[in-house]
Coordinates of C-alpha atoms and ligand atoms in Angstrom, one line a residue:
X12 CA 120.4 91.3 74.2
X13 CA 117.7 89.8 76.4
X14 CA 115.6 87.1 74.8
X15 CA 112.1 88.1 73.8
X16 CA 110.0 85.0 73.1
X17 CA 107.9 84.9 69.9
X18 CA 104.2 85.2 70.6
X19 CA 102.7 82.1 72.3
X20 CA 106.1 80.9 73.6
X21 CA 106.7 80.4 77.3
X22 CA 108.5 83.3 79.0
X23 CA 110.1 83.7 82.4
X24 CA 108.5 86.5 84.5
X25 CA 109.7 87.9 87.8
X26 CA 107.0 89.5 90.0
X27 CA 108.0 91.6 93.0
X28 CA 105.7 92.9 95.7
X29 CA 107.0 96.2 97.0
X30 CA 106.1 97.2 100.5
X31 CA 107.1 100.2 102.6
X32 CA 109.0 99.4 105.7
X33 CA 106.2 99.4 108.2
X34 CA 104.7 96.6 106.3
X35 CA 107.6 94.3 105.8
X36 CA 109.8 94.7 108.9
X37 CA 107.8 92.0 110.5
X38 CA 109.6 88.6 110.4
X39 CA 108.3 86.4 113.2
X40 CA 110.9 84.9 115.5
X41 CA 110.4 81.3 114.5
X42 CA 110.3 79.3 111.3
X43 CA 107.1 77.4 110.4
X44 CA 107.1 73.6 110.7
X45 CA 107.6 73.4 106.9
X46 CA 110.8 75.3 107.2
X47 CA 109.5 78.5 105.7
X48 CA 110.2 81.9 107.2
X49 CA 107.1 83.1 109.1
X50 CA 106.1 86.7 108.5
X51 CA 103.4 88.6 110.3
X52 CA 101.3 90.4 107.7
X53 CA 99.1 90.1 104.6
X54 CA 100.5 87.9 101.8
X55 CA 100.9 89.6 98.4
X56 CA 97.7 88.3 96.9
X57 CA 98.1 90.6 93.8
X58 CA 101.3 88.9 92.5
X59 CA 100.1 85.5 93.8
X60 CA 97.0 85.9 91.6
X61 CA 99.1 86.8 88.6
X62 CA 101.7 84.1 89.1
X63 CA 98.9 81.4 89.0
X64 CA 97.6 82.9 85.8
X65 CA 101.0 82.9 84.1
X66 CA 101.8 79.4 85.2
X67 CA 98.5 78.0 84.0
X68 CA 99.3 79.5 80.6
X69 CA 102.6 77.7 80.6
X70 CA 104.9 80.6 81.5
X71 CA 107.5 80.5 84.3
X72 CA 107.0 82.9 87.2
X73 CA 109.3 83.7 90.1
X74 CA 107.9 85.8 93.0
X75 CA 109.6 88.0 95.5
X76 CA 108.0 89.7 98.5
X77 CA 109.9 92.4 100.3
X78 CA 108.5 91.1 103.5
X79 CA 111.1 88.4 103.1
X80 CA 114.3 89.4 104.9
X81 CA 116.3 86.9 102.8
X82 CA 115.5 88.7 99.5
X83 CA 116.6 92.3 99.8
X84 CA 116.9 94.3 96.5
X85 CA 120.5 93.1 95.9
X86 CA 119.5 89.5 96.0
X87 CA 116.6 90.2 93.6
X88 CA 119.1 91.9 91.3
X89 CA 121.5 89.0 91.4
X90 CA 118.6 86.7 90.5
X91 CA 117.6 88.9 87.6
X92 CA 121.2 88.7 86.3
X93 CA 121.3 84.9 86.9
X94 CA 117.9 83.9 85.6
X95 CA 117.4 86.6 83.0
X96 CA 113.6 87.0 83.1
X97 CA 112.0 88.5 80.0
X98 CA 109.8 90.7 82.1
X99 CA 110.0 92.0 85.7
X100 CA 106.7 93.2 87.2
X101 CA 106.8 95.4 90.2
X102 CA 103.5 95.4 92.1
X103 CA 102.7 98.0 94.8
X104 CA 99.5 99.3 96.4
X105 CA 99.8 102.8 97.4
X106 CA 101.5 106.2 97.4
X107 CA 103.8 105.2 100.3
X108 CA 105.3 102.3 98.4
X109 CA 105.8 104.2 95.1
X110 CA 109.2 105.6 96.1
X111 CA 110.5 102.1 96.9
X112 CA 109.2 100.9 93.6
X113 CA 110.9 103.7 91.7
X114 CA 114.2 103.0 93.5
X115 CA 114.2 99.3 92.7
X116 CA 113.1 99.9 89.1
X117 CA 116.0 102.3 88.7
X118 CA 118.5 99.9 90.2
X119 CA 117.3 97.2 87.9
X120 CA 117.5 99.5 84.9
X121 CA 121.0 100.7 85.9
X122 CA 122.1 97.0 86.1
X123 CA 120.6 96.1 82.8
X124 CA 119.5 98.2 79.9
X125 CA 117.3 95.6 78.2
X126 CA 115.1 93.8 80.7
X127 CA 111.5 94.8 80.3
X128 CA 110.0 96.5 83.4
X129 CA 106.3 96.8 84.3
X130 CA 104.5 98.5 87.2
X131 CA 101.0 97.6 88.3
X132 CA 98.6 98.1 91.2
X133 CA 96.1 100.7 92.4
X134 CA 98.5 103.7 92.6
X135 CA 100.1 102.9 89.2
X136 CA 96.7 102.5 87.7
X137 CA 95.4 105.8 88.9
X138 CA 98.5 107.8 88.0
X139 CA 99.7 105.9 84.9
X140 CA 100.7 108.8 82.7
X141 CA 102.5 110.7 85.4
X142 CA 104.3 107.5 86.6
X143 CA 105.5 106.8 83.1
X144 CA 106.7 110.4 82.7
X145 CA 108.5 110.3 86.0
X146 CA 109.9 106.8 85.5
X147 CA 111.0 106.5 81.9
X148 CA 113.0 103.4 82.9
X149 CA 109.8 101.5 83.4
X150 CA 108.6 100.2 80.0
X151 CA 104.9 99.4 80.8
X152 CA 102.6 100.9 83.4
X153 CA 99.8 98.5 83.7
X154 CA 96.3 99.7 84.6
X155 CA 93.5 97.8 86.4
X156 CA 93.1 94.1 86.7
X157 CA 96.3 92.3 85.7
X158 CA 95.2 88.8 84.8
X159 CA 94.4 89.0 81.1
X160 CA 96.6 92.1 80.7
X161 CA 99.7 90.3 81.7
X162 CA 99.0 87.3 79.5
X163 CA 98.6 89.7 76.6
X164 CA 101.7 91.7 77.5
X165 CA 104.0 88.7 77.8
X166 CA 102.9 87.6 74.3
X167 CA 103.2 91.1 72.8
X168 CA 106.0 93.0 74.6
X169 CA 107.3 94.2 71.2
X170 CA 103.9 95.5 70.3
X171 CA 102.6 97.1 73.5
X172 CA 100.3 99.4 71.5
X173 CA 98.0 96.4 71.0
X174 CA 97.7 95.7 74.7
X175 CA 94.7 97.4 76.3
X176 CA 95.3 99.0 79.7
X177 CA 99.0 99.7 79.2
X178 CA 100.7 103.1 79.3
X179 CA 104.1 103.1 77.5
X180 CA 106.3 105.3 75.4
X181 CA 106.6 105.2 71.6
X182 CA 109.8 107.0 70.4
X183 CA 109.7 109.2 73.5
X184 CA 106.0 110.0 73.3
X185 CA 103.8 108.6 76.1
X186 CA 100.9 106.5 74.8
X187 CA 97.9 105.7 77.0
X188 CA 96.3 102.7 75.4
X189 CA 92.5 102.4 75.9
X190 CA 91.2 100.9 79.1
X191 CA 90.4 97.2 79.2
X192 CA 86.7 96.4 79.6
X193 CA 86.0 95.5 83.2
X194 CA 86.5 91.8 83.7
X195 CA 83.3 90.3 85.1
X196 CA 84.1 86.7 84.8
X197 CA 86.4 86.3 87.8
X198 CA 85.7 82.6 88.0
X199 CA 87.8 82.0 85.0
X200 CA 91.0 82.6 86.9
X201 CA 92.9 80.0 89.0
X202 CA 93.3 80.3 92.7
X203 CA 96.3 82.5 93.8
X204 CA 99.7 80.8 93.8
X205 CA 100.2 80.8 97.6
X206 CA 102.7 78.1 97.9
X207 CA 105.6 79.3 95.7
X208 CA 107.0 82.0 98.0
X209 CA 109.3 80.8 100.7
X210 CA 107.1 82.5 103.3
X211 CA 104.4 81.4 105.7
X212 CA 102.1 84.2 106.9
X213 CA 100.6 84.6 110.3
X214 CA 98.4 87.6 111.1
X215 CA 98.8 89.3 114.3
X216 CA 97.9 92.9 114.1
X217 CA 95.3 93.2 116.8
X218 CA 94.4 96.9 116.9
X219 CA 95.6 98.2 113.6
X220 CA 94.1 95.6 111.3
X221 CA 92.7 92.9 113.6
X222 CA 91.8 90.4 110.9
X223 CA 90.9 87.1 112.4
X224 CA 93.2 87.2 115.5
X225 CA 94.6 83.7 115.1
X226 CA 98.0 82.3 115.1
X227 CA 97.1 79.7 112.5
X228 CA 98.5 79.6 109.0
X229 CA 97.0 82.7 107.5
X230 CA 96.2 83.9 104.0
X231 CA 93.9 86.4 102.2
X232 CA 91.2 85.8 99.6
X233 CA 89.4 88.1 97.2
X234 CA 85.8 87.1 96.5
X235 CA 84.7 90.4 94.9
X236 CA 86.2 93.6 93.6
X237 CA 85.1 97.2 93.9
X238 CA 82.5 99.3 95.6
X239 CA 79.9 101.6 94.1
X240 CA 79.6 104.2 96.9
X241 CA 80.9 107.8 96.6
X242 CA 83.0 108.4 99.8
X243 CA 85.1 111.4 98.9
X244 CA 88.4 110.0 100.3
X245 CA 88.3 106.6 98.6
X246 CA 89.8 105.7 95.3
X247 CA 88.3 102.2 95.1
X248 CA 85.2 103.3 93.1
X249 CA 87.6 105.0 90.6
X250 CA 89.8 101.9 90.3
X251 CA 86.8 99.8 89.6
X252 CA 84.8 102.3 87.5
X253 CA 82.1 102.5 90.2
X254 CA 81.2 98.8 89.7
X255 CA 81.1 95.8 92.0
X256 CA 82.0 92.4 90.6
X257 CA 82.1 89.0 92.3
X258 CA 83.1 85.4 92.0
X259 CA 80.4 82.8 92.2
X260 CA 79.7 81.2 95.6
X261 CA 80.8 77.8 94.4
X262 CA 84.1 79.2 93.2
X263 CA 84.7 80.8 96.6
X264 CA 83.7 77.6 98.5
X265 CA 86.0 75.6 96.3
X266 CA 88.9 77.9 97.2
X267 CA 88.0 77.5 100.9
X268 CA 88.2 73.7 100.5
X269 CA 91.5 74.0 98.7
X270 CA 92.9 76.2 101.5
X271 CA 91.7 73.8 104.1
X272 CA 93.6 71.0 102.4
X273 CA 96.7 73.1 102.3
X274 CA 96.5 73.6 106.1
X275 CA 95.4 77.2 106.3
X276 CA 93.4 78.1 109.4
X277 CA 92.6 81.8 109.0
X278 CA 91.5 83.8 106.0
X279 CA 90.8 87.5 105.6
X280 CA 88.8 88.7 102.6
X281 CA 90.4 91.8 101.0
X282 CA 87.1 92.5 99.3
X283 CA 86.2 96.2 99.4
X284 CA 82.5 95.4 100.3
X285 CA 81.9 91.7 101.0
X286 CA 78.4 92.4 102.4
X287 CA 76.9 93.7 99.2
X288 CA 74.8 90.8 97.9
X289 CA 72.8 88.7 100.4
X290 CA 72.0 85.7 98.1
X291 CA 75.7 85.2 97.4
X292 CA 76.7 85.4 101.0
X293 CA 74.0 82.9 101.9
X294 CA 75.2 80.5 99.3
X295 CA 78.9 80.9 100.4
X296 CA 77.9 80.3 104.1
X297 CA 75.8 77.3 103.2
X298 CA 78.7 75.8 101.0
X299 CA 81.2 76.3 103.8
X300 CA 78.9 74.7 106.4
X301 CA 77.8 71.8 104.1
X302 CA 81.4 70.9 103.1
X303 CA 82.7 71.0 106.7
X304 CA 85.3 73.7 106.2
X305 CA 86.5 74.9 109.6
X306 CA 88.7 77.9 108.5
X307 CA 88.0 81.1 110.4
X308 CA 87.5 84.1 108.3
X309 CA 86.9 87.8 108.4
X310 CA 85.6 90.4 106.0
X311 CA 84.8 94.1 105.6
X312 CA 81.5 95.8 104.6
X313 CA 79.2 98.8 104.9
X314 CA 76.9 99.3 107.9
X315 CA 73.9 99.8 105.6
X316 CA 74.3 96.3 104.2
X317 CA 71.0 94.5 103.5
X318 CA 72.7 91.2 104.4
X319 CA 72.5 91.7 108.2
X320 CA 70.0 88.9 108.7
X321 CA 72.8 86.6 107.5
X322 CA 75.2 87.5 110.3
X323 CA 74.1 84.4 112.2
X324 CA 74.7 82.2 109.1
X325 CA 78.1 83.8 108.7
X326 CA 79.0 83.2 112.4
X327 CA 77.9 79.5 111.9
X328 CA 80.2 79.3 108.8
X329 CA 83.1 80.5 111.0
X330 CA 83.1 84.1 110.2
X331 CA 85.0 85.5 113.2
X332 CA 85.5 89.1 112.3
X333 CA 83.5 91.8 110.6
X334 CA 85.0 95.2 110.1
X335 CA 82.9 98.2 109.4
X336 CA 83.9 101.6 108.0
X337 CA 82.3 103.7 110.7
X338 CA 84.5 106.7 110.1
X339 CA 82.9 109.2 112.5
X340 CA 80.5 109.7 115.4
X341 CA 79.3 113.0 114.0
X342 CA 76.6 112.9 111.3
X343 CA 77.9 116.2 110.0
X344 CA 81.3 114.7 109.3
X345 CA 79.8 111.5 107.8
X346 CA 77.8 113.8 105.4
X347 CA 80.8 115.9 104.6
X348 CA 82.7 112.7 103.6
X349 CA 79.7 111.6 101.5
X350 CA 79.7 108.3 103.5
X351 CA 75.9 107.9 102.9
X352 CA 75.3 106.2 106.2
X353 CA 73.7 107.3 109.5
X354 CA 74.8 106.8 113.0
X355 CA 71.7 104.8 113.6
X356 CA 72.7 102.4 110.8
X357 CA 76.1 102.0 112.5
X358 CA 74.5 101.1 115.8
X359 CA 72.1 98.6 114.1
X360 CA 74.9 96.8 112.2
X361 CA 77.3 96.6 115.1
X362 CA 74.6 95.3 117.5
X363 CA 73.3 92.8 114.9
X364 CA 76.8 91.4 114.3
X365 CA 77.5 91.0 118.1
X366 CA 74.1 89.5 118.7
X367 CA 74.7 87.0 115.9
X368 CA 77.8 85.8 117.7
X369 CA 80.5 87.4 115.5
X370 CA 83.5 87.4 117.9
X371 CA 85.4 90.5 116.7
X372 CA 83.5 93.5 115.4
X373 CA 85.9 96.2 114.3
X374 CA 85.3 99.8 113.6
X375 CA 87.5 101.8 111.2
X376 CA 87.4 105.5 112.2
X377 CA 89.1 108.5 110.7
X378 CA 90.0 111.7 112.5
X379 CA 91.2 115.0 111.0
X380 CA 88.5 115.3 108.4
X381 CA 87.7 118.6 106.7
X382 CA 85.3 120.7 108.8
X383 CA 85.7 118.4 111.8
X384 CA 85.6 120.2 115.2
X385 CA 87.0 119.1 118.5
X386 CA 83.4 118.4 119.6
X387 CA 82.9 116.2 116.5
X388 CA 86.1 114.3 117.4
X389 CA 84.9 113.8 121.0
X390 CA 81.6 112.6 119.7
X391 CA 83.5 110.0 117.6
X392 CA 85.3 108.6 120.6
X393 CA 82.2 108.6 122.8
X394 CA 80.3 106.8 120.0
X395 CA 83.1 104.3 119.6
X396 CA 83.0 103.7 123.4
X397 CA 79.2 103.1 123.4
X398 CA 79.1 100.8 120.4
X399 CA 79.6 97.1 121.1
X400 CA 82.8 97.2 119.1
X401 CA 85.6 94.8 120.1
X402 CA 88.4 96.6 118.3
X403 CA 88.8 100.0 116.6
X404 CA 91.3 102.1 114.8
X405 CA 91.4 105.9 114.6
X406 CA 93.5 106.9 111.6
X407 CA 94.2 110.3 110.3
X408 CA 92.4 111.1 107.1
X409 CA 94.7 111.2 104.1
X410 CA 94.0 112.5 100.6
X411 CA 94.9 110.4 97.5
X412 CA 95.1 111.6 93.9
X413 CA 92.1 110.3 92.0
X414 CA 89.6 110.7 94.8
X415 CA 86.8 113.3 94.8
X416 CA 88.5 115.0 97.8
X417 CA 91.7 115.4 95.7
X418 CA 89.6 117.0 92.9
X419 CA 88.1 119.4 95.5
X420 CA 91.5 120.2 96.9
X421 CA 92.7 121.1 93.3
X422 CA 89.7 123.4 92.9
X423 CA 90.4 125.0 96.3
X424 CA 94.1 125.5 95.3
X425 CA 95.4 123.3 98.1
X426 CA 97.2 120.8 95.8
X427 CA 98.2 120.6 92.1
X428 CA 98.3 117.5 90.0
X429 CA 101.7 118.5 88.6
X430 CA 103.6 119.1 91.8
X431 CA 101.8 116.9 94.3
X432 CA 100.4 113.8 92.6
X433 CA 102.8 111.4 94.2
X434 CA 102.8 112.9 97.7
X435 CA 101.3 111.4 100.8
X436 CA 99.3 114.1 102.7
X437 CA 97.3 113.9 105.9
X438 CA 94.4 116.3 105.2
X439 CA 95.2 118.4 108.2
X440 CA 98.6 119.2 106.6
X441 CA 97.1 121.0 103.7
X442 CA 93.4 121.8 104.4
X443 CA 92.8 124.8 106.7
X444 CA 89.3 123.6 107.5
X445 CA 90.9 120.6 109.3
X446 CA 92.0 120.8 112.9
X447 CA 95.8 121.1 113.4
X448 CA 97.8 117.9 113.7
X449 CA 98.6 118.8 117.3
X450 CA 95.0 119.3 118.3
X451 CA 94.0 116.1 116.5
X452 CA 96.7 114.0 118.3
X453 CA 95.9 115.5 121.7
X454 CA 92.2 115.0 121.3
X455 CA 92.8 111.5 119.9
X456 CA 94.9 110.5 122.9
X457 CA 92.3 111.8 125.3
X458 CA 89.5 110.1 123.4
X459 CA 91.3 106.8 123.4
X460 CA 91.7 107.0 127.2
X461 CA 87.9 107.6 127.5
X462 CA 87.2 104.7 125.2
X463 CA 89.3 102.3 127.3
X464 CA 87.8 103.5 130.6
X465 CA 84.3 103.1 129.2
X466 CA 84.9 99.7 127.8
X467 CA 86.4 98.3 131.0
X468 CA 83.5 99.7 133.0
X469 CA 80.6 98.9 130.7
X470 CA 81.7 95.9 128.7
X471 CA 84.0 94.0 131.1
X472 CA 83.3 90.6 129.8
X473 CA 83.7 91.5 126.2
X474 CA 86.9 93.3 127.0
X475 CA 88.2 90.4 129.1
X476 CA 87.5 87.9 126.3
X477 CA 89.4 90.1 123.8
X478 CA 92.3 90.5 126.2
X479 CA 92.4 86.7 126.6
X480 CA 92.7 86.5 122.8
X481 CA 95.5 89.0 122.8
X482 CA 97.3 87.0 125.4
X483 CA 97.5 84.1 122.9
X484 CA 99.9 86.3 120.9
X485 CA 101.5 88.6 123.4
X486 CA 103.1 88.5 126.8
X487 CA 101.0 89.7 129.8
X488 CA 103.4 92.5 130.2
X489 CA 102.8 93.8 126.7
X490 CA 99.1 93.5 127.0
X491 CA 99.1 95.5 130.2
X492 CA 101.4 98.0 128.5
X493 CA 99.0 98.3 125.6
X494 CA 96.2 99.1 128.0
X495 CA 98.0 101.8 129.9
X496 CA 99.7 103.2 126.8
X497 CA 97.0 105.9 126.1
X498 CA 97.5 107.1 129.7
X499 CA 101.3 107.5 129.5
X500 CA 101.4 110.4 127.1
X501 CA 103.7 110.8 124.1
X502 CA 107.2 109.7 123.8
X503 CA 107.0 106.1 125.0
X504 CA 108.3 103.6 122.5
X505 CA 106.7 100.3 121.6
X506 CA 107.8 97.1 123.2
X507 CA 109.5 94.5 120.9
X508 CA 106.4 92.5 120.9
X509 CA 104.3 95.4 119.9
X510 CA 106.6 96.1 117.1
X511 CA 106.2 92.6 115.8
X512 CA 102.5 92.4 116.2
X513 CA 101.9 96.0 115.1
X514 CA 99.5 96.5 117.9
X515 CA 100.1 100.1 117.9
X516 CA 100.5 102.7 115.2
X517 CA 104.0 102.6 113.9
X518 CA 104.3 106.3 113.9
X519 CA 108.0 106.5 113.1
X520 CA 108.0 104.0 110.2
X521 CA 104.8 105.4 108.8
X522 CA 106.2 108.9 109.0
X523 CA 109.4 107.8 107.3
X524 CA 107.5 106.2 104.4
X525 CA 105.2 109.3 104.1
X526 CA 108.2 111.7 104.2
X527 CA 109.9 109.8 101.4
X528 CA 107.0 110.5 99.1
X529 CA 107.9 114.2 99.5
X530 CA 111.6 113.9 98.7
X531 CA 112.7 115.5 95.4
X532 CA 113.5 113.0 92.7
X533 CA 117.3 113.8 92.8
X534 CA 117.5 112.8 96.5
X535 CA 115.5 109.7 96.2
X536 CA 118.2 107.2 95.2
X537 CA 120.4 108.4 98.0
X538 CA 117.5 107.7 100.4
X539 CA 117.9 104.1 99.6
X540 CA 120.9 104.0 102.0
X541 CA 118.4 104.7 104.9
X542 CA 116.1 101.9 103.8
X543 CA 116.2 98.6 105.6
X544 CA 115.4 96.9 102.2
X545 CA 118.7 98.1 100.8
X546 CA 120.4 95.1 102.2
X547 CA 119.9 92.2 104.5
X548 CA 121.9 93.7 107.3
Ligands
B12_13 C1 94.6 94.5 101.8 C2 95.0 95.9 101.7 C3 96.1 96.3 102.5 C4 96.8 95.4 103.4 C5 97.8 94.5 102.8 C6 98.2 94.6 101.4 C7 99.2 93.5 100.9 N1 100.4 93.4 101.5 O1 99.0 92.9 100.0 C8 97.5 96.4 104.4 C9 96.6 96.4 105.6 C10 98.9 96.0 104.9 C11 97.4 97.7 103.6 C12 98.2 98.7 103.9 C13 98.1 100.0 103.3 N2 97.2 100.3 102.5 CO1 95.9 99.1 101.7 N3 94.7 98.1 100.8 C14 94.4 96.8 100.8 C15 93.2 96.5 99.9 C16 91.9 96.5 100.8 C17 93.2 95.3 99.1 C18 94.5 95.1 98.3 C19 94.5 93.7 97.7 O2 94.9 92.7 98.3 N4 93.8 93.6 96.5 C20 93.6 92.3 95.8 C21 94.7 92.1 94.7 C22 94.3 90.8 94.0 O3 94.6 93.2 93.9 P1 95.9 94.1 93.5 O4 97.0 94.0 94.5 O5 95.3 95.5 93.2 O6 96.4 93.4 92.2 C23 95.6 93.4 91.0 C24 95.9 94.6 90.0 O7 96.2 95.8 90.7 C25 97.0 94.2 89.1 N5 98.4 94.3 89.5 C26 98.9 94.5 90.7 N6 100.2 94.5 90.6 C27 100.6 94.3 89.3 C28 101.8 94.3 88.7 C29 101.8 94.1 87.3 C30 103.2 94.0 86.6 C31 100.6 94.0 86.6 C32 100.6 93.7 85.1 C33 99.4 94.0 87.2 C34 99.4 94.2 88.6 O8 96.7 92.8 89.0 C35 96.2 92.2 90.2 C36 95.1 91.2 89.9 O9 94.1 91.8 89.1 C37 93.2 97.8 99.0 C38 91.9 98.2 98.4 C39 91.9 97.6 96.9 N7 90.7 97.3 96.5 O10 92.8 97.5 96.2 C40 93.8 98.9 99.9 C41 94.6 100.1 99.4 C42 95.5 99.6 98.2 N8 95.4 100.5 100.5 C43 95.5 101.7 100.5 C44 96.4 102.4 101.5 C45 96.3 103.9 101.5 C46 97.2 101.7 102.3 C47 98.2 102.3 103.3 C48 99.0 103.5 102.9 C49 97.4 102.6 104.6 C50 98.2 103.4 105.7 N9 98.0 104.7 105.7 O11 98.9 102.8 106.4 C51 99.0 101.1 103.7 C52 100.3 101.0 102.8 C53 100.7 99.7 102.3 C54 102.0 99.7 101.5 N10 102.3 100.7 100.8 O12 102.7 98.7 101.4 C55 94.8 102.4 99.4 C56 95.7 103.0 98.3 C57 95.3 104.4 98.0 C58 96.4 105.1 97.2 N11 96.1 105.6 96.0 O13 97.6 105.1 97.5 C59 93.8 101.3 99.0 C60 93.3 101.4 97.5 C61 92.5 101.5 99.9 C62 91.9 102.8 99.8 N12 91.0 103.2 98.9 O14 92.2 103.6 100.7 N13 96.5 97.6 102.7
SF4_14 S1 82.1 102.3 101.2 FE1 84.3 101.8 101.7 S2 85.1 100.9 99.8 FE2 83.1 101.9 99.3 S3 83.7 103.9 98.5 FE3 83.3 104.1 100.7 S4 85.2 103.9 101.8 FE4 85.5 103.1 99.7

């Protein structure tokens, strides 16, 4: 029998960050100076936050990240057998990593009947009852913020009924404990435990998620949680009960200082809407400038932010990147998505950021929205070309369970909760008011060509500067290839460097992960054989 510590006693917890292959097949070629494996990507800040909380409370925590090629599932299983943790927590973000989480949970359960298993993260939160039903081998599905929840759970694993935010089974009957009140005192938690994984992160994802575009030691930070807007495709407002909460400026500045001491050079905020509260931004920028922190950072926010007069102060405090959710160049599409922003607001924000000296201004766009016409799509690419954006991404709109769009699709009979809740859908695959996938892809390829041509002709200096930045990460050959790629048509693969830097959409890996979400439960375990995480080879 596995040991369960009495309440208040230290326990050993394993936390595993599950990724789908497109987000972990990214080891960089060289090791860092400190001997750690270097990985291109975002660090798993969810489990790092929880590890710090557990350790401060006196517990032992061992983390694994599937980005690490040296810890495939079988190594994690060996460690579980060897170290016998009291609890193994599996953390994953989204629909596409859920199949991998299920597979690993089942492997662990098959190897040991007694170890306690927990799931957490956005997807698990929004689908807790269904997840528990589909994965009876997982003891606890944990909903919402994990900090206090995990502390409570490790103390009371034998009495989960008393732990708010947990979905579990009592004699075969699923019990959905009440939600936890939203934690507003985020300053109470320690800084994430960034040093315990044997990995160093560098970010180099120029076009997909450009972040800060630096080859420095990289990490992420979370200074606020949530977003109160009603965009129909987004589940962040649901995860955060429509609220926005933040850490105090001093706490954020202290973390910057701490990171500077640890040798980090680039930080990206994973906040959903960093630009929400001007006074807080002003205080953070002042703190960074006053304390002489030189870390370059990037953030995301809405174009209607009332903090735009602070863009110069942000640039002075080494904010290098701002990413805006532009979504579309058609007001009709923006309104259909309930984005609650105008094209004029987009132009104002992008121009203000560039005028303030923000080096990289990025636009997130979606294509394939309900009701979008070919003309709307063309308008989007023309708009992207005209805007002073440095980088942009045009992703296909997807629908996730829990969002208002999902609810609409249920009412329209396009999906059902019972059959489809765990499936990854591009809207165009199920919604007849969307353009077909083929038309979307052809129009997108043509639109990208127009954007590149326009940028080179109208913003040659801005484009040259950006290319110079790319050249710090990539060979000239690959940069040239990147430029001509939209003109080559389909069927050309990525260069090795592109694969590493994720400069282009990883269509194959993305499709593979998406397809796995549609596989029937019985076939899922066999799919493990196809997965690069199954073994280190
Ligand atoms: C940064 C980010 C990314 C980054 C990197 C993530 C990483 N490696 O850590 C990148 C760019 C790679 C990424 C990729 C994708 N992302 Co993303 N991403 C985010 C973002 C903006 C922040 C995540 C984050 O770091 N949060 C901060 C940490 C501290 O929070 P956390 O991980 O949620 O952990 C807390 C709790 O959830 C809980 N918890 C977490 N795990 C566990 C485990 C246990 C046991 C317990 C008790 C608690 C617990 O405790 C933590 C502390 O409170 C979120 C939006 C959001 N607000 O969550 C979207 C989000 C998670 N992503 C989303 C999507 C769709 C994707 C992609 C599928 C996009 C795509 N089509 O390619 C991919 C898939 C990635 C994958 N499957 O591996 C969606 C998920 C929607 C859904 N229902 O599936 C979100 C919600 C954004 C959105 N609304 O569209 N993403
Ligand atoms: S503004 Fe961004 S984070 Fe907020 S609901 Fe809309 S898409 Fe989601």
